[in-house]
Coordinates of C-alpha atoms in Angstrom, one line a residue:
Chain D
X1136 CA 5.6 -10.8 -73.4
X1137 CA 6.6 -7.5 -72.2
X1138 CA 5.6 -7.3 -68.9
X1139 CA 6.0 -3.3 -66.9
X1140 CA 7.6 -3.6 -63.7
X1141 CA 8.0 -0.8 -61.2
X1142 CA 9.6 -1.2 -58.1
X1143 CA 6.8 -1.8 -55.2
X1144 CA 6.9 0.9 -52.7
X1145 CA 8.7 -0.2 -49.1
X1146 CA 5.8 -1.7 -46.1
X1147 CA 5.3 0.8 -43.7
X1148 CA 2.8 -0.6 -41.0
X1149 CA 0.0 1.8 -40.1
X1150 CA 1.4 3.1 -37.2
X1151 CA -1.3 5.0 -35.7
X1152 CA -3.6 2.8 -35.0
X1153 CA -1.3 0.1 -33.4
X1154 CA 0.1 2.8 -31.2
X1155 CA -3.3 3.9 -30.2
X1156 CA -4.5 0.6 -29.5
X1157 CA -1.1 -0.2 -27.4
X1158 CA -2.0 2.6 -25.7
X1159 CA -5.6 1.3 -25.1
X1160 CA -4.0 -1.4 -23.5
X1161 CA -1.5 -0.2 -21.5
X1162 CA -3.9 2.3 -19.6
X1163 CA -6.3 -1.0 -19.4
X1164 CA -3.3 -2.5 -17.0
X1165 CA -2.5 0.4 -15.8
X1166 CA -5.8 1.2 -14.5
X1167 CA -6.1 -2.3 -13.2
X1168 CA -2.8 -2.1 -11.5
X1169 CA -3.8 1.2 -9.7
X1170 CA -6.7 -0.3 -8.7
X1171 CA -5.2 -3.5 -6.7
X1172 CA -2.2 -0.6 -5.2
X1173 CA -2.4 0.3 -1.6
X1174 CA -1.3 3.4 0.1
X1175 CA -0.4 3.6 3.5
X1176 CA 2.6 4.1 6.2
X1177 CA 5.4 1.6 6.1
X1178 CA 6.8 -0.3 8.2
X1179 CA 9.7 -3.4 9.1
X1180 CA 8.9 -5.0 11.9
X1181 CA 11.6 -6.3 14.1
X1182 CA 12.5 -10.0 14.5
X1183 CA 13.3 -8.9 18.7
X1184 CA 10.4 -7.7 20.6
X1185 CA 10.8 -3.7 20.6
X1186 CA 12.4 -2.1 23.9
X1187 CA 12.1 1.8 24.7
X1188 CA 14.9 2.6 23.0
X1189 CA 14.7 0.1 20.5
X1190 CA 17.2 -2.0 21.1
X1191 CA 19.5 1.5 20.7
X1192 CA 22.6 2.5 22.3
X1193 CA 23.1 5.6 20.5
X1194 CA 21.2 9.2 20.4
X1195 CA 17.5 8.9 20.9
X1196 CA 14.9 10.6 20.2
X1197 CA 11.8 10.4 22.1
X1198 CA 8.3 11.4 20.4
X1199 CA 4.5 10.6 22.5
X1200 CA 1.3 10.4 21.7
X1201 CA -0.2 10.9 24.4
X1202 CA -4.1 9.4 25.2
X1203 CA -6.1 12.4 24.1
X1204 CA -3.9 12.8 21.1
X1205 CA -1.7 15.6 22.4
X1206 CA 2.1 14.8 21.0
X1207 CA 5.2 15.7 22.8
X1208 CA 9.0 15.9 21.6
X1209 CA 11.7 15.3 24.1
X1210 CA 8.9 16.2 26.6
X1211 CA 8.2 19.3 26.0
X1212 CA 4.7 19.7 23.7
X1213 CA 4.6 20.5 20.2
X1214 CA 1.3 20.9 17.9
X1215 CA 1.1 17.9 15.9
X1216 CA 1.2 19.6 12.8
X1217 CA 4.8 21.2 14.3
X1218 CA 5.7 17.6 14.7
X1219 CA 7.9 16.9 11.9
X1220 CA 9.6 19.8 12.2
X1221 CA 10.5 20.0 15.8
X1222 CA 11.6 16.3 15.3
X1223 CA 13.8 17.4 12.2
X1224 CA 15.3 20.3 14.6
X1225 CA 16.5 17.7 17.4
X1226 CA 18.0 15.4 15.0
X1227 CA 19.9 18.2 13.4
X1228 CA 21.9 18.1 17.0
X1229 CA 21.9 14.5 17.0
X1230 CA 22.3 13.0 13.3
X1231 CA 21.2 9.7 12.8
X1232 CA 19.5 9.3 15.9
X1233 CA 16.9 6.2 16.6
X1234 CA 13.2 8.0 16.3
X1235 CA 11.3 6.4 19.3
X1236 CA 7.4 6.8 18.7
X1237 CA 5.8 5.8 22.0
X1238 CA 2.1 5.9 21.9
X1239 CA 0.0 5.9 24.8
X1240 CA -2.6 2.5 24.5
X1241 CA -5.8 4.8 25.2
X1242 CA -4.5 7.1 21.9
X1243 CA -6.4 6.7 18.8
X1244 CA -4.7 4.3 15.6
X1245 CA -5.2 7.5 13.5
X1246 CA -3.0 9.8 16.1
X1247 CA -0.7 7.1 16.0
X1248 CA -0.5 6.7 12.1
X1249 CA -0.8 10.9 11.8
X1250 CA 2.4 10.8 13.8
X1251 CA 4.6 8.5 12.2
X1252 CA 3.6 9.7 9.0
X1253 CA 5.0 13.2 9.9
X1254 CA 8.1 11.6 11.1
X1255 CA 8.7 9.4 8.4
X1256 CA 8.0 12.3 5.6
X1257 CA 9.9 14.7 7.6
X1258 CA 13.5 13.1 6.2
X1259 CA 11.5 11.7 3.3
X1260 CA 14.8 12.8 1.6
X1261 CA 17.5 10.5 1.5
X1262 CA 19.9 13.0 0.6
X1263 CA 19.1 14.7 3.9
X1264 CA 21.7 14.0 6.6
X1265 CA 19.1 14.0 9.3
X1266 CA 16.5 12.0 7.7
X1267 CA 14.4 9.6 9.6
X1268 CA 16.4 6.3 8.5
X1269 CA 15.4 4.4 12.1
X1270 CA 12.2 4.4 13.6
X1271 CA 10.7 2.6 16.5
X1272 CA 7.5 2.2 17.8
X1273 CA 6.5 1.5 21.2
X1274 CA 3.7 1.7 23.6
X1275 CA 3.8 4.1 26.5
X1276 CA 4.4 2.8 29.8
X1277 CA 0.9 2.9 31.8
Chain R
X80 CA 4.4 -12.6 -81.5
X81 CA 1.3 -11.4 -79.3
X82 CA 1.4 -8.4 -77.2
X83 CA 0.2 -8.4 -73.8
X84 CA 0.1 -5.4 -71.7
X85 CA -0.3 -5.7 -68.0
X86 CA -1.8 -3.3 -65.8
X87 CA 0.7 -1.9 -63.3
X88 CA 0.7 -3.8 -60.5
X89 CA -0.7 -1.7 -57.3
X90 CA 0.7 -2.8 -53.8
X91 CA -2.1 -3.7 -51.4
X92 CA -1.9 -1.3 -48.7
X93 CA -0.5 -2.2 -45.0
X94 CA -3.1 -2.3 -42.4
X95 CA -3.3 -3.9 -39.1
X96 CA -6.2 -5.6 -38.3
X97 CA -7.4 -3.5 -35.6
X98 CA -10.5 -5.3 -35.1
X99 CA -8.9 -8.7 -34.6
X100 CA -6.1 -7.0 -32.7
X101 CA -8.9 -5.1 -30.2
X102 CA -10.9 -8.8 -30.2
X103 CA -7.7 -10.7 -28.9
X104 CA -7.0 -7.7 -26.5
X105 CA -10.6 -7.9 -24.9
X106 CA -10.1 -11.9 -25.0
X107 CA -7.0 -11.3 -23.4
X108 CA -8.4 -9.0 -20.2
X109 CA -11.4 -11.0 -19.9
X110 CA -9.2 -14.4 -19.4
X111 CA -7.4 -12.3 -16.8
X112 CA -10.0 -11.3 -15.3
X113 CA -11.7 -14.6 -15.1
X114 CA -8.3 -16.3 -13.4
X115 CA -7.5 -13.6 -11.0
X116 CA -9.2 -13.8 -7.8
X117 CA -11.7 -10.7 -7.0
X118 CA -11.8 -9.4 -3.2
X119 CA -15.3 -8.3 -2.6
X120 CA -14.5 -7.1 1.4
X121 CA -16.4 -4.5 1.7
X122 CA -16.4 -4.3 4.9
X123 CA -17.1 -0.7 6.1
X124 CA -14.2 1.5 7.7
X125 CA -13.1 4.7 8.4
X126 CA -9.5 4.7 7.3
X127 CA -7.0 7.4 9.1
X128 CA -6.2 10.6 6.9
X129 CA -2.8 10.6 5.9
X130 CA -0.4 11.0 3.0
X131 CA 1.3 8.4 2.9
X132 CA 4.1 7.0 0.5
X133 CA 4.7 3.7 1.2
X134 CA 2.9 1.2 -1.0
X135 CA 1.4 -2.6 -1.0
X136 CA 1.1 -4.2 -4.4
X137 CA -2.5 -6.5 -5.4
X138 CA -0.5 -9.7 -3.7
X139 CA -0.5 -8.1 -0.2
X140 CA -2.1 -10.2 2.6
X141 CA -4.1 -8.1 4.1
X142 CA -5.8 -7.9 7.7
X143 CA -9.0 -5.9 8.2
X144 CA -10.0 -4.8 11.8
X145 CA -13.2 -2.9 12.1
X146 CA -15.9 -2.1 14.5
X147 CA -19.4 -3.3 14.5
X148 CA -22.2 -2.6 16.6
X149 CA -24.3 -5.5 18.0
X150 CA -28.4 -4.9 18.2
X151 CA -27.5 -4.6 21.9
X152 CA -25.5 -1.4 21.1
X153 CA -22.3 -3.2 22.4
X154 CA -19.6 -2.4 20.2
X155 CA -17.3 -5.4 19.3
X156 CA -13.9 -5.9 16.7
X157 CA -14.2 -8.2 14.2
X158 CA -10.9 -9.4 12.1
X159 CA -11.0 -10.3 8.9
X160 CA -7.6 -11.8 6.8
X161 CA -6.7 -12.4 3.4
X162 CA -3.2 -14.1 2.6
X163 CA -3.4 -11.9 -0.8
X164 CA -4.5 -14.4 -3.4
X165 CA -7.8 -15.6 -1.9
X166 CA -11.2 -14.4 -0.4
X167 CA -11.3 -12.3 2.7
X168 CA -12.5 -14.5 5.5
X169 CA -13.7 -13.6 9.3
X170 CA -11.2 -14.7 12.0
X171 CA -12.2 -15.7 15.5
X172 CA -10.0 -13.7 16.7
X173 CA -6.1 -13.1 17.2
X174 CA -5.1 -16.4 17.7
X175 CA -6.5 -17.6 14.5
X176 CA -4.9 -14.5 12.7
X177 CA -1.7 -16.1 14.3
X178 CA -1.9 -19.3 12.6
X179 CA -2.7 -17.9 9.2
X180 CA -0.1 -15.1 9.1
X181 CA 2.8 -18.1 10.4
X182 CA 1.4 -20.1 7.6
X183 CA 2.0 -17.2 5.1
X184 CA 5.2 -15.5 6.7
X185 CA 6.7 -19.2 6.6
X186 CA 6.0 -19.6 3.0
X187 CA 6.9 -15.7 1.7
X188 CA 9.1 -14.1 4.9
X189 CA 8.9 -10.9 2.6
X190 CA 5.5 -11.0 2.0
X191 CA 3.5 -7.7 2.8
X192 CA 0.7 -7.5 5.5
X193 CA -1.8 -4.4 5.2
X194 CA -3.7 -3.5 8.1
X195 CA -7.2 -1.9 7.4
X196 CA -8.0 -0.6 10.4
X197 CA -10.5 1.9 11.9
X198 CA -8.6 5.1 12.9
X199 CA -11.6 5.6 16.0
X200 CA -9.7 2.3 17.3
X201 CA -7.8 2.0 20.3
X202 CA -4.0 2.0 19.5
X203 CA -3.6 -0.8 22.2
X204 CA -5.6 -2.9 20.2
X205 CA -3.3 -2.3 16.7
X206 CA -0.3 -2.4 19.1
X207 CA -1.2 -6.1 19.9
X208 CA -2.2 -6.9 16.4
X209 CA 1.2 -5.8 15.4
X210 CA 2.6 -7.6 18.1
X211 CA 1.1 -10.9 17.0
X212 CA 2.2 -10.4 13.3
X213 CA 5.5 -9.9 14.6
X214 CA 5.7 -13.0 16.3
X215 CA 4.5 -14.7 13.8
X216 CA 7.2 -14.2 11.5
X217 CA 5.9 -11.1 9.6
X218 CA 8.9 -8.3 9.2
X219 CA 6.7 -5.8 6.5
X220 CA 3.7 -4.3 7.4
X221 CA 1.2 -1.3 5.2
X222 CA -0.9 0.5 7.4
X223 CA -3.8 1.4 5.2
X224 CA -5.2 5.4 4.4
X225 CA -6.4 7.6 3.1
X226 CA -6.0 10.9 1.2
X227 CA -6.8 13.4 3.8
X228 CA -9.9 14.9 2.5
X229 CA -11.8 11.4 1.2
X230 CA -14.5 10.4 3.0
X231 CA -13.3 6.9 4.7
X232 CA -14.9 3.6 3.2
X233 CA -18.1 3.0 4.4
X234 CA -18.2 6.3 6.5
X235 CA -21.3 8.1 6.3

């Protein structure tokens, strides 16, 4: 018996498909994971209940809210949406100092939350030297 | 001596079954899905309008405070909590949301709390709901927006 022989070709799995289908799934969870991921401003709240200064002994700085949304820093007034920069400006002549937020009780949540967002993207960057690293929030004395 | 001649074998070709693949996939998601538990709180507010960076994954225990008008135009706050792996239910009030954030701060001290609240509410009101977390044991807290420009949930 004479049999032919010839070498078989090597398996190559059909890549495509698999990688389209991996891809299938991986938006699926992706998509899913998106879905169940909530966006907001973070915080740590401390174990201590929170003084004015925040349990601080070091520079301070002092940002209000005041009840008809009006915002001041270091008591002089600044447009909220000058906030984050007037607040990067005074920490630039006192690095790492504690950010107080003090919020009046009549203000609104969202002047609250529109504030501490500013200040907390305004040193968003680690790598800046004045970035907001410590930031305490307080209500306003009535 | 008989001579047989063979036909050159031919190699099957490779294929993946995508069919069964895309079957055990679908099986796969819809086992998930059956397991994991779906919050349906719909419960209608106007988020504040912020970018914002930080992030809460699905587990977060959550803690909804909203505003509903009564027929008697009387506005009131209702609370609503979920410790992030069941149903949102309706608290009585802050002292209940007391006794259920202890219960999951003791068990996960890192867990994170997101607060849903209404950005027309008064910050005094958020600043004691804080307060209470805080007491009972809860160090990380989310609070909820939007991307400015979205119309809040619910909001007309």
């Amino acid at each position: 018996v004479k049999l032919a022989w010839e070498p078989v070709p090597p398996v190559r799995a059909n890549a495509v498909p698999a990688a389209s289908l991996a891809i299938l799934v991986l938006g699926l969870l992706a998509v899913a994971g998106a879905a169940g991921v909530v966006r907001g401003v973070g915080f740590t709240l401390r174990p201590s209940p929170a003084s004015e200064r925040g349990g601080s002994t070091g520079p301070v700085l002092v940002v209000d809210v005041e009840a008809d949304g009006a915002t001041r820093v270091q008591g002089a007034s600044v447009p909220r949406e000058r906030i984050a920069d007037a607040a990067r400006l005074e920490r630039d002549r006192s690095p790492g100092a504690l950010v107080v937020l003090r919020v009046d009780p009549e203000a609104s949540y969202a002047s609250m939350v529109e504030v501490a967002a500013a200040l907390l993207a305004s040193g968003a960057d680690p790598s800046d030297p004045s970035a907001v690293s410590r930031l305490a929030v307080t209500t306003a004395r009535p | 001596v008989t001579s047989v001649t063979l036909p050159a074998p031919r190699p099957l070709p490779v294929s993946i079954p995508i069919v069964a693949l895309a079957d055990l996939a679908l099986l796969t998601v819809l086992i998930y899905l059956a397991g994991a538990t779906i919050d349906t709180d719909r419960t209608p507010i106007v988020l504040p309008a912020v970018e914002a960076r930080a992030e809460a994954g699905p587990g977060a225990a959550s803690v909804v405070l909203a505003r509903r008008l009564l027929p008697s135009g009387e506005e009131v706050l209702t609370y609503r909590f979920s410790d992030g792996s069941g149903a949102t239910a309706d608290l009585a009030g802050p002292a209940t949301l007391f006794l259920e954030a202890s219960r999951v701060a003791d068990r996960d001290p890192a867990k994170v709390f997101v607060i849903r609240a209404d950005e027309a509410i008064r910050y005094a009101t958020v600043d004691a709901l804080l307060e209470t977390l805080r007491e009972a044991g809860v160090r990380r807290i989310v609070l909820q927006t939007r991307p400015p420009g979205r119309a809040g949930e619910g909001a007309p």
